[in-house]
PDB file of C-alpha atoms in Angstrom:
ATOM      1  CA  MET A 463     -14.280  -5.003 -42.052  1.00 35.00           C
ATOM      2  CA  ARG A 464     -12.789  -6.834 -39.114  1.00 34.00           C
ATOM      3  CA  SER A 465     -11.910 -10.504 -39.381  1.00 33.00           C
ATOM      4  CA  ARG A 466     -13.719 -13.100 -37.307  1.00 31.00           C
ATOM      5  CA  GLY A 467     -10.600 -13.515 -35.134  1.00 31.00           C
ATOM      6  CA  ALA A 468     -10.372  -9.760 -34.487  1.00 31.00           C
ATOM      7  CA  ALA A 469     -14.036  -9.664 -33.486  1.00 30.00           C
ATOM      8  CA  LEU A 470     -13.479 -12.523 -31.034  1.00 26.00           C
ATOM      9  CA  VAL A 471     -10.530 -10.740 -29.458  1.00 28.00           C
ATOM     10  CA  ALA A 472     -12.527  -7.517 -29.111  1.00 29.00           C
ATOM     11  CA  ALA A 473     -15.377  -9.364 -27.410  1.00 28.00           C
ATOM     12  CA  VAL A 474     -13.063 -10.958 -24.884  1.00 28.00           C
ATOM     13  CA  SER A 475     -11.338  -7.622 -24.283  1.00 28.00           C
ATOM     14  CA  VAL A 476     -14.633  -6.049 -23.236  1.00 27.00           C
ATOM     15  CA  GLY A 477     -16.036  -9.003 -21.313  1.00 31.00           C
ATOM     16  CA  VAL A 478     -12.955 -10.239 -19.480  1.00 34.00           C
ATOM     17  CA  VAL A 479     -10.313  -7.578 -19.218  1.00 36.00           C
ATOM     18  CA  GLY A 480     -12.493  -4.960 -17.548  1.00 40.00           C
ATOM     19  CA  ALA A 481     -12.612  -4.246 -13.830  1.00 45.00           C
ATOM     20  CA  VAL A 482     -12.595  -7.353 -11.633  1.00 52.00           C
ATOM     21  CA  ALA A 483     -15.963  -7.808  -9.954  1.00 58.00           C
ATOM     22  CA  PRO A 484     -15.596  -7.988  -6.152  1.00 64.00           C
ATOM     23  CA  ALA A 485     -16.305 -11.464  -4.786  1.00 72.00           C
ATOM     24  CA  ALA A 486     -18.794 -11.920  -1.957  1.00 71.00           C
ATOM     25  CA  ALA A 487     -18.718 -14.525   0.813  1.00 77.00           C
ATOM     26  CA  GLU A 488     -20.996 -15.314   3.706  1.00 86.00           C
ATOM     27  CA  PRO A 489     -19.670 -14.237   7.124  1.00 88.00           C
ATOM     28  CA  GLY A 490     -17.333 -16.915   8.444  1.00 90.00           C
ATOM     29  CA  ALA A 491     -16.739 -18.353   4.950  1.00 93.00           C
ATOM     30  CA  GLY A 492     -13.816 -18.186   2.537  1.00 96.00           C
ATOM     31  CA  SER A 493     -12.204 -19.764  -0.500  1.00 97.00           C
ATOM     32  CA  ALA A 494      -8.976 -19.888  -2.497  1.00 98.00           C
ATOM     33  CA  PHE A 495      -7.552 -21.188  -5.766  1.00 97.00           C
ATOM     34  CA  GLY A 496      -4.110 -21.524  -7.275  1.00 97.00           C
ATOM     35  CA  ALA A 497      -4.613 -20.215 -10.807  1.00 95.00           C
ATOM     36  CA  SER A 498      -7.140 -19.452 -13.511  1.00 95.00           C
ATOM     37  CA  ALA A 499      -7.024 -18.238 -17.103  1.00 93.00           C
ATOM     38  CA  LYS A 500      -9.685 -16.993 -19.491  1.00 92.00           C
ATOM     39  CA  VAL A 501      -8.081 -15.613 -22.630  1.00 89.00           C
ATOM     40  CA  SER A 502      -8.397 -15.422 -26.407  1.00 85.00           C
ATOM     41  CA  LEU A 503      -5.038 -15.870 -28.088  1.00 76.00           C
ATOM     42  CA  LEU A 504      -4.214 -14.468 -31.504  1.00 66.00           C
ATOM     43  CA  PRO A 505      -3.284 -16.756 -34.420  1.00 55.00           C
ATOM     44  CA  GLY A 506       0.243 -18.105 -34.273  1.00 56.00           C
ATOM     45  CA  VAL A 507       0.487 -18.276 -30.485  1.00 55.00           C
ATOM     46  CA  LEU A 508      -1.039 -21.722 -29.964  1.00 53.00           C
ATOM     47  CA  GLY A 509      -1.723 -23.285 -33.342  1.00 55.00           C
ATOM     48  CA  ASP A 510      -2.462 -21.655 -36.691  1.00 55.00           C
ATOM     49  CA  LYS A 511      -5.846 -20.315 -35.649  1.00 58.00           C
ATOM     50  CA  GLY A 512      -6.847 -18.145 -32.741  1.00 64.00           C
ATOM     51  CA  LEU A 513      -7.624 -20.110 -29.592  1.00 75.00           C
ATOM     52  CA  THR A 514      -9.945 -19.402 -26.679  1.00 83.00           C
ATOM     53  CA  VAL A 515      -8.769 -20.841 -23.352  1.00 86.00           C
ATOM     54  CA  ASP A 516     -10.865 -21.055 -20.167  1.00 91.00           C
ATOM     55  CA  THR A 517      -9.235 -23.246 -17.526  1.00 91.00           C
ATOM     56  CA  GLY A 518     -11.607 -22.524 -14.650  1.00 93.00           C
ATOM     57  CA  ARG A 519     -10.118 -22.349 -11.165  1.00 95.00           C
ATOM     58  CA  LEU A 520      -7.259 -24.772 -10.533  1.00 95.00           C
ATOM     59  CA  ALA A 521      -6.776 -26.342  -7.089  1.00 96.00           C
ATOM     60  CA  PRO A 522      -9.876 -24.683  -5.583  1.00 97.00           C
ATOM     61  CA  SER A 523     -10.698 -24.947  -1.880  1.00 97.00           C
ATOM     62  CA  SER A 524     -13.334 -23.466   0.425  1.00 97.00           C
ATOM     63  CA  THR A 525     -14.489 -23.509   4.023  1.00 96.00           C
ATOM     64  CA  ALA A 526     -17.453 -25.619   2.842  1.00 94.00           C
ATOM     65  CA  GLY A 527     -14.985 -28.280   1.631  1.00 94.00           C
ATOM     66  CA  PRO A 528     -12.704 -29.516   0.364  1.00 96.00           C
ATOM     67  CA  THR A 529     -10.661 -27.267   2.617  1.00 97.00           C
ATOM     68  CA  GLU A 530      -7.348 -28.022   0.845  1.00 98.00           C
ATOM     69  CA  ALA A 531      -6.354 -28.740  -2.739  1.00 97.00           C
ATOM     70  CA  SER A 532      -3.126 -29.248  -4.681  1.00 96.00           C
ATOM     71  CA  LEU A 533      -1.755 -29.919  -8.153  1.00 95.00           C
ATOM     72  CA  VAL A 534       1.731 -30.878  -9.308  1.00 95.00           C
ATOM     73  CA  ASP A 535       3.552 -30.157 -12.586  1.00 93.00           C
ATOM     74  CA  VAL A 536       0.793 -27.902 -13.879  1.00 89.00           C
ATOM     75  CA  PRO A 537       0.731 -26.882 -17.567  1.00 87.00           C
ATOM     76  CA  LEU A 538      -1.824 -24.071 -17.552  1.00 87.00           C
ATOM     77  CA  ALA A 539      -2.863 -24.365 -21.204  1.00 82.00           C
ATOM     78  CA  GLY A 540       0.583 -23.354 -22.459  1.00 81.00           C
ATOM     79  CA  LEU A 541       0.312 -19.964 -20.723  1.00 90.00           C
ATOM     80  CA  VAL A 542       1.812 -20.723 -17.313  1.00 94.00           C
ATOM     81  CA  ARG A 543       3.749 -23.685 -15.953  1.00 94.00           C
ATOM     82  CA  ALA A 544       4.283 -24.480 -12.284  1.00 96.00           C
ATOM     83  CA  LYS A 545       5.813 -27.290 -10.267  1.00 96.00           C
ATOM     84  CA  ALA A 546       3.188 -27.112  -7.499  1.00 96.00           C
ATOM     85  CA  VAL A 547      -0.100 -25.280  -6.887  1.00 97.00           C
ATOM     86  CA  THR A 548      -1.835 -25.381  -3.483  1.00 97.00           C
ATOM     87  CA  SER A 549      -4.703 -23.670  -1.695  1.00 98.00           C
ATOM     88  CA  SER A 550      -6.536 -23.886   1.619  1.00 98.00           C
ATOM     89  CA  ALA A 551      -9.516 -22.221   3.301  1.00 97.00           C
ATOM     90  CA  THR A 552     -10.396 -22.930   6.927  1.00 96.00           C
ATOM     91  CA  ALA A 553     -12.858 -21.509   9.443  1.00 95.00           C
ATOM     92  CA  ALA A 554     -12.223 -21.383  13.193  1.00 90.00           C
ATOM     93  CA  GLY A 555     -13.663 -19.331  16.032  1.00 90.00           C
ATOM     94  CA  GLY A 556     -15.974 -17.518  13.635  1.00 92.00           C
ATOM     95  CA  GLY A 557     -13.073 -16.271  11.494  1.00 95.00           C
ATOM     96  CA  VAL A 558     -11.525 -17.394   8.220  1.00 96.00           C
ATOM     97  CA  HIS A 559      -7.980 -18.052   6.985  1.00 97.00           C
ATOM     98  CA  SER A 560      -7.413 -18.617   3.252  1.00 98.00           C
ATOM     99  CA  THR A 561      -4.136 -19.145   1.390  1.00 98.00           C
ATOM    100  CA  ALA A 562      -2.968 -19.919  -2.143  1.00 98.00           C
ATOM    101  CA  SER A 563       0.527 -20.595  -3.460  1.00 98.00           C
ATOM    102  CA  ILE A 564       2.336 -21.452  -6.713  1.00 97.00           C
ATOM    103  CA  VAL A 565       5.939 -22.707  -6.714  1.00 97.00           C
ATOM    104  CA  ASP A 566       8.565 -22.648  -9.498  1.00 97.00           C
ATOM    105  CA  VAL A 567       6.507 -20.676 -11.998  1.00 97.00           C
ATOM    106  CA  ARG A 568       7.319 -20.069 -15.675  1.00 96.00           C
ATOM    107  CA  LEU A 569       5.333 -17.617 -17.824  1.00 95.00           C
ATOM    108  CA  PRO A 570       5.787 -18.651 -21.477  1.00 92.00           C
ATOM    109  CA  VAL A 571       2.846 -16.417 -22.419  1.00 89.00           C
ATOM    110  CA  LEU A 572       5.146 -13.405 -21.821  1.00 91.00           C
ATOM    111  CA  ALA A 573       8.287 -14.788 -23.480  1.00 90.00           C
ATOM    112  CA  GLY A 574       7.846 -12.762 -26.662  1.00 86.00           C
ATOM    113  CA  LEU A 575       7.620  -9.477 -24.767  1.00 87.00           C
ATOM    114  CA  ALA A 576      10.270 -10.241 -22.164  1.00 91.00           C
ATOM    115  CA  GLY A 577      12.941 -11.612 -24.528  1.00 92.00           C
ATOM    116  CA  ARG A 578      12.997 -14.772 -22.420  1.00 94.00           C
ATOM    117  CA  THR A 579      10.547 -16.861 -20.421  1.00 95.00           C
ATOM    118  CA  PRO A 580       9.879 -14.996 -17.143  1.00 95.00           C
ATOM    119  CA  THR A 581      10.287 -17.061 -13.968  1.00 96.00           C
ATOM    120  CA  VAL A 582       9.120 -16.717 -10.364  1.00 96.00           C
ATOM    121  CA  ARG A 583      10.167 -18.862  -7.426  1.00 97.00           C
ATOM    122  CA  VAL A 584       7.014 -18.375  -5.300  1.00 97.00           C
ATOM    123  CA  ILE A 585       3.713 -16.546  -5.825  1.00 97.00           C
ATOM    124  CA  SER A 586       1.413 -16.611  -2.781  1.00 98.00           C
ATOM    125  CA  SER A 587      -1.494 -14.806  -1.159  1.00 98.00           C
ATOM    126  CA  LYS A 588      -3.345 -15.007   2.131  1.00 98.00           C
ATOM    127  CA  CYS A 589      -6.224 -13.357   3.956  1.00 97.00           C
ATOM    128  CA  THR A 590      -7.592 -13.583   7.492  1.00 97.00           C
ATOM    129  CA  SER A 591     -10.810 -12.346   9.074  1.00 96.00           C
ATOM    130  CA  GLY A 592     -11.291 -11.863  12.803  1.00 93.00           C
ATOM    131  CA  ARG A 593     -12.248  -9.353  15.448  1.00 88.00           C
ATOM    132  CA  ASN A 594      -9.930  -6.783  13.842  1.00 89.00           C
ATOM    133  CA  GLY A 595     -11.600  -7.041  10.445  1.00 93.00           C
ATOM    134  CA  VAL A 596     -10.370  -8.638   7.224  1.00 96.00           C
ATOM    135  CA  GLN A 597      -6.717  -8.339   6.241  1.00 96.00           C
ATOM    136  CA  GLY A 598      -4.648  -9.746   3.400  1.00 97.00           C
ATOM    137  CA  SER A 599      -1.209  -9.782   1.819  1.00 96.00           C
ATOM    138  CA  ALA A 600       0.766 -11.268  -1.059  1.00 97.00           C
ATOM    139  CA  THR A 601       4.333 -12.502  -1.524  1.00 95.00           C
ATOM    140  CA  ILE A 602       6.331 -12.785  -4.747  1.00 95.00           C
ATOM    141  CA  THR A 603       9.852 -14.237  -4.492  1.00 94.00           C
ATOM    142  CA  ASP A 604      12.730 -14.255  -7.010  1.00 94.00           C
ATOM    143  CA  ILE A 605      10.887 -12.876 -10.023  1.00 94.00           C
ATOM    144  CA  ASN A 606      12.702 -12.287 -13.327  1.00 94.00           C
ATOM    145  CA  LEU A 607      10.654 -10.540 -16.016  1.00 94.00           C
ATOM    146  CA  GLY A 608      13.522 -10.027 -18.449  1.00 93.00           C
ATOM    147  CA  SER A 609      13.204  -6.864 -20.522  1.00 92.00           C
ATOM    148  CA  LEU A 610       9.732  -6.114 -19.113  1.00 91.00           C
ATOM    149  CA  GLY A 611      11.415  -4.580 -16.061  1.00 88.00           C
ATOM    150  CA  SER A 612      10.646  -4.904 -12.351  1.00 87.00           C
ATOM    151  CA  LEU A 613       7.445  -5.127 -10.361  1.00 84.00           C
ATOM    152  CA  PRO A 614       6.996  -2.932  -7.259  1.00 81.00           C
ATOM    153  CA  LEU A 615       7.258  -5.411  -4.369  1.00 86.00           C
ATOM    154  CA  ASP A 616       7.054  -3.171  -1.295  1.00 86.00           C
ATOM    155  CA  GLY A 617       3.804  -4.739  -0.057  1.00 86.00           C
ATOM    156  CA  THR A 618       1.539  -1.897  -1.197  1.00 92.00           C
ATOM    157  CA  PRO A 619      -1.698  -3.289  -2.705  1.00 95.00           C
ATOM    158  CA  ASN A 620      -2.660  -2.873  -6.347  1.00 96.00           C
ATOM    159  CA  GLN A 621       0.638  -1.763  -7.866  1.00 93.00           C
ATOM    160  CA  ARG A 622       1.047  -2.125 -11.625  1.00 93.00           C
ATOM    161  CA  LEU A 623       3.563  -2.676 -14.393  1.00 92.00           C
ATOM    162  CA  SER A 624       2.150  -1.869 -17.841  1.00 90.00           C
ATOM    163  CA  VAL A 625       2.959  -2.173 -21.521  1.00 89.00           C
ATOM    164  CA  PRO A 626       0.339   0.272 -22.909  1.00 88.00           C
ATOM    165  CA  GLY A 627      -2.320  -1.415 -24.985  1.00 86.00           C
ATOM    166  CA  VAL A 628      -0.683  -4.824 -24.625  1.00 88.00           C
ATOM    167  CA  LEU A 629      -0.252  -5.977 -21.031  1.00 90.00           C
ATOM    168  CA  GLU A 630      -0.881  -4.982 -17.423  1.00 94.00           C
ATOM    169  CA  LEU A 631       0.586  -6.847 -14.432  1.00 95.00           C
ATOM    170  CA  ILE A 632      -1.007  -6.193 -11.023  1.00 96.00           C
ATOM    171  CA  VAL A 633       0.841  -7.320  -7.918  1.00 96.00           C
ATOM    172  CA  ASN A 634      -0.910  -7.841  -4.556  1.00 96.00           C
ATOM    173  CA  GLU A 635      -4.308  -7.037  -6.048  1.00 97.00           C
ATOM    174  CA  GLN A 636      -6.782  -6.451  -3.203  1.00 97.00           C
ATOM    175  CA  VAL A 637     -10.484  -6.018  -3.967  1.00 97.00           C
ATOM    176  CA  LYS A 638     -13.084  -5.484  -1.226  1.00 95.00           C
ATOM    177  CA  ALA A 639     -16.777  -6.164  -1.848  1.00 94.00           C
ATOM    178  CA  ALA A 640     -19.619  -4.118  -0.399  1.00 91.00           C
ATOM    179  CA  ASP A 641     -20.263  -6.810   2.237  1.00 91.00           C
ATOM    180  CA  GLY A 642     -16.670  -6.598   3.518  1.00 92.00           C
ATOM    181  CA  THR A 643     -15.345  -9.681   1.707  1.00 95.00           C
ATOM    182  CA  LEU A 644     -11.675  -9.298   0.728  1.00 97.00           C
ATOM    183  CA  THR A 645     -10.053 -11.037  -2.242  1.00 97.00           C
ATOM    184  CA  VAL A 646      -6.257 -10.983  -2.576  1.00 98.00           C
ATOM    185  CA  THR A 647      -4.731 -12.087  -5.891  1.00 98.00           C
ATOM    186  CA  ALA A 648      -0.943 -12.226  -5.707  1.00 97.00           C
ATOM    187  CA  LEU A 649      -0.366 -11.632  -9.428  1.00 97.00           C
ATOM    188  CA  ARG A 650      -2.866 -10.816 -12.172  1.00 97.00           C
ATOM    189  CA  LEU A 651      -1.938 -10.641 -15.866  1.00 95.00           C
ATOM    190  CA  LYS A 652      -4.308  -8.679 -18.091  1.00 95.00           C
ATOM    191  CA  LEU A 653      -3.790  -9.142 -21.816  1.00 90.00           C
ATOM    192  CA  LEU A 654      -5.139  -6.021 -23.493  1.00 88.00           C
ATOM    193  CA  GLY A 655      -5.499  -7.079 -27.114  1.00 79.00           C
ATOM    194  CA  GLY A 656      -2.546  -5.230 -28.642  1.00 68.00           C
ATOM    195  CA  ASN A 657      -0.824  -6.887 -31.591  1.00 59.00           C
ATOM    196  CA  SER A 658       2.660  -6.843 -30.055  1.00 54.00           C
ATOM    197  CA  ALA A 659       3.942 -10.416 -29.571  1.00 54.00           C
ATOM    198  CA  GLY A 660       0.498 -11.757 -30.511  1.00 63.00           C
ATOM    199  CA  LEU A 661      -0.696 -12.012 -26.919  1.00 74.00           C
ATOM    200  CA  GLY A 662      -4.408 -11.489 -27.490  1.00 80.00           C
ATOM    201  CA  SER A 663      -6.891 -10.563 -24.760  1.00 86.00           C
ATOM    202  CA  GLY A 664      -7.973 -11.945 -21.421  1.00 91.00           C
ATOM    203  CA  ASP A 665      -7.160 -12.448 -17.775  1.00 95.00           C
ATOM    204  CA  ILE A 666      -4.813 -14.761 -15.828  1.00 96.00           C
ATOM    205  CA  ALA A 667      -5.036 -14.837 -12.011  1.00 97.00           C
ATOM    206  CA  LEU A 668      -2.313 -16.487  -9.913  1.00 97.00           C
ATOM    207  CA  ALA A 669      -2.693 -17.363  -6.200  1.00 98.00           C
ATOM    208  CA  SER A 670      -6.033 -15.903  -5.097  1.00 98.00           C
ATOM    209  CA  SER A 671      -7.523 -15.971  -1.567  1.00 98.00           C
ATOM    210  CA  THR A 672     -10.955 -14.761  -0.401  1.00 97.00           C
ATOM    211  CA  CYS A 673     -12.199 -14.152   3.170  1.00 97.00           C
ATOM    212  CA  GLY A 674     -15.646 -13.092   4.316  1.00 95.00           C
ATOM    213  CA  LYS A 675     -16.101 -11.092   7.502  1.00 94.00           C
ATOM    214  CA  ALA A 676     -15.878 -12.976  10.786  1.00 94.00           C
ATOM    215  CA  LEU A 677     -19.078 -14.250  12.325  1.00 90.00           C
ATOM    216  CA  THR A 678     -20.460 -12.016  15.068  1.00 77.00           C
ATOM    217  CA  THR A 679     -20.788 -13.617  18.495  1.00 51.00           C
ATOM    218  CA  ALA A 680     -24.096 -14.109  20.232  1.00 38.00           C
ATOM    219  CA  PRO A 681     -25.100 -11.591  22.938  1.00 37.00           C
ATOM    220  CA  PRO A 682     -24.131 -12.368  26.566  1.00 43.00           C
ATOM    221  CA  THR A 683     -26.434 -14.827  28.326  1.00 44.00           C
ATOM    222  CA  THR A 684     -28.478 -13.755  31.347  1.00 45.00           C
ATOM    223  CA  THR A 685     -26.642 -14.393  34.604  1.00 46.00           C
ATOM    224  CA  SER A 686     -27.351 -14.142  38.308  1.00 48.00           C
ATOM    225  CA  PRO A 687     -26.162 -11.030  40.172  1.00 52.00           C
ATOM    226  CA  GLY A 688     -22.455 -11.184  40.935  1.00 54.00           C
ATOM    227  CA  THR A 689     -21.760 -13.732  38.213  1.00 49.00           C
ATOM    228  CA  ALA A 690     -19.591 -12.800  35.221  1.00 49.00           C
ATOM    229  CA  PRO A 691     -21.548 -12.901  31.966  1.00 46.00           C
ATOM    230  CA  THR A 692     -20.750 -15.628  29.470  1.00 44.00           C
ATOM    231  CA  THR A 693     -21.066 -15.683  25.709  1.00 40.00           C
ATOM    232  CA  THR A 694     -22.192 -18.680  23.715  1.00 41.00           C
ATOM    233  CA  VAL A 695     -20.807 -19.076  20.207  1.00 40.00           C
ATOM    234  CA  GLN A 696     -22.181 -21.783  17.968  1.00 43.00           C
ATOM    235  CA  PRO A 697     -19.312 -23.648  16.272  1.00 45.00           C
ATOM    236  CA  ARG A 698     -19.312 -23.640  12.477  1.00 45.00           C
ATOM    237  CA  PRO A 699     -20.046 -27.142  11.173  1.00 46.00           C
ATOM    238  CA  LYS A 700     -17.043 -28.887   9.677  1.00 45.00           C
ATOM    239  CA  PRO A 701     -17.149 -30.536   6.244  1.00 46.00           C
ATOM    240  CA  PRO A 702     -17.891 -34.276   6.366  1.00 43.00           C
ATOM    241  CA  GLY A 703     -14.746 -36.247   7.029  1.00 44.00           C
ATOM    242  CA  GLY A 704     -12.865 -33.353   8.607  1.00 44.00           C
ATOM    243  CA  ARG A 705      -9.759 -32.207   6.753  1.00 41.00           C
ATOM    244  CA  GLN A 706     -10.076 -32.832   3.062  1.00 39.00           C
ATOM    245  CA  VAL A 707      -7.377 -32.777   0.421  1.00 40.00           C
ATOM    246  CA  VAL A 708      -7.826 -33.041  -3.319  1.00 40.00           C
ATOM    247  CA  GLU A 709      -4.871 -34.035  -5.490  1.00 44.00           C
ATOM    248  CA  VAL A 710      -5.187 -34.080  -9.265  1.00 44.00           C
ATOM    249  CA  PRO A 711      -2.553 -35.920 -11.346  1.00 44.00           C
ATOM    250  CA  VAL A 712      -0.681 -34.199 -14.153  1.00 46.00           C
ATOM    251  CA  GLY A 713      -2.552 -34.215 -17.460  1.00 48.00           C
ATOM    252  CA  ALA A 714      -6.009 -34.299 -15.884  1.00 48.00           C
ATOM    253  CA  PRO A 715      -8.564 -31.874 -17.392  1.00 46.00           C
ATOM    254  CA  GLN A 716      -8.439 -29.739 -14.227  1.00 47.00           C
ATOM    255  CA  THR A 717      -4.889 -28.641 -15.036  1.00 47.00           C
ATOM    256  CA  GLY A 718      -5.958 -26.919 -18.231  1.00 52.00           C
ATOM    257  CA  GLY A 719      -3.283 -28.883 -20.070  1.00 49.00           C
ATOM    258  CA  ALA A 720      -5.503 -30.605 -22.602  1.00 43.00           C
ATOM    259  CA  GLY A 721      -2.639 -31.388 -24.941  1.00 36.00           C
ATOM    260  CA  LEU A 722      -1.275 -27.839 -24.943  1.00 38.00           C
ATOM    261  CA  ARG A 723       2.009 -28.439 -23.138  1.00 36.00           C
TER     262      ARG A 723
END
């Protein structure tokens, strides 16, 4: 008979670690966030008992506002630490540009597997929608995963580094929804529930950007003979107050710290 903790881990493994559902966004809309984690950790990792962590999306932004967000000195529930997390999502000319970035990242959650705490200088993603469709990319700079090895960083989407049954790292994850929305997550860590290093099960997403398709322009207006047709495009309303920035101090609930530094 499985223990209560094992049952919890199995439930999270099925509900969280499966395929990532494609996000959807209205045409001309987009969003981004710096990091998120939803995991169930095995006993001995954080405290004597198993612990479920759900941080929500840190430093979220969207074209509906706030269009920019940032955090400093982020302790992501003892799983990830970063000096700065930023995101932005803006709409202009019917198109969208979304970005997310994390600077000076440490991954203590992987220290047991890697033989040291892995570090990354910059993790970032971006996407853009316009007349040529929706495009995205990710950048990972100065990454050291210790004994886990090396990630493929040639720019190809959805490349993986795996420890079977324990961990899967996906770099430049790109997922397109049926409506054409593109979500780019620079680095995703899937904890697969194996007992090695007591990682547990769940999902950690770092630097994620989403862009809906560009708005279509209105048809040409009727003109007199000999006059070049013109096209009228209704501007997308801006959020109240124009550019908006949200800054959350260290230790606030939004950082997922909650005493778990």
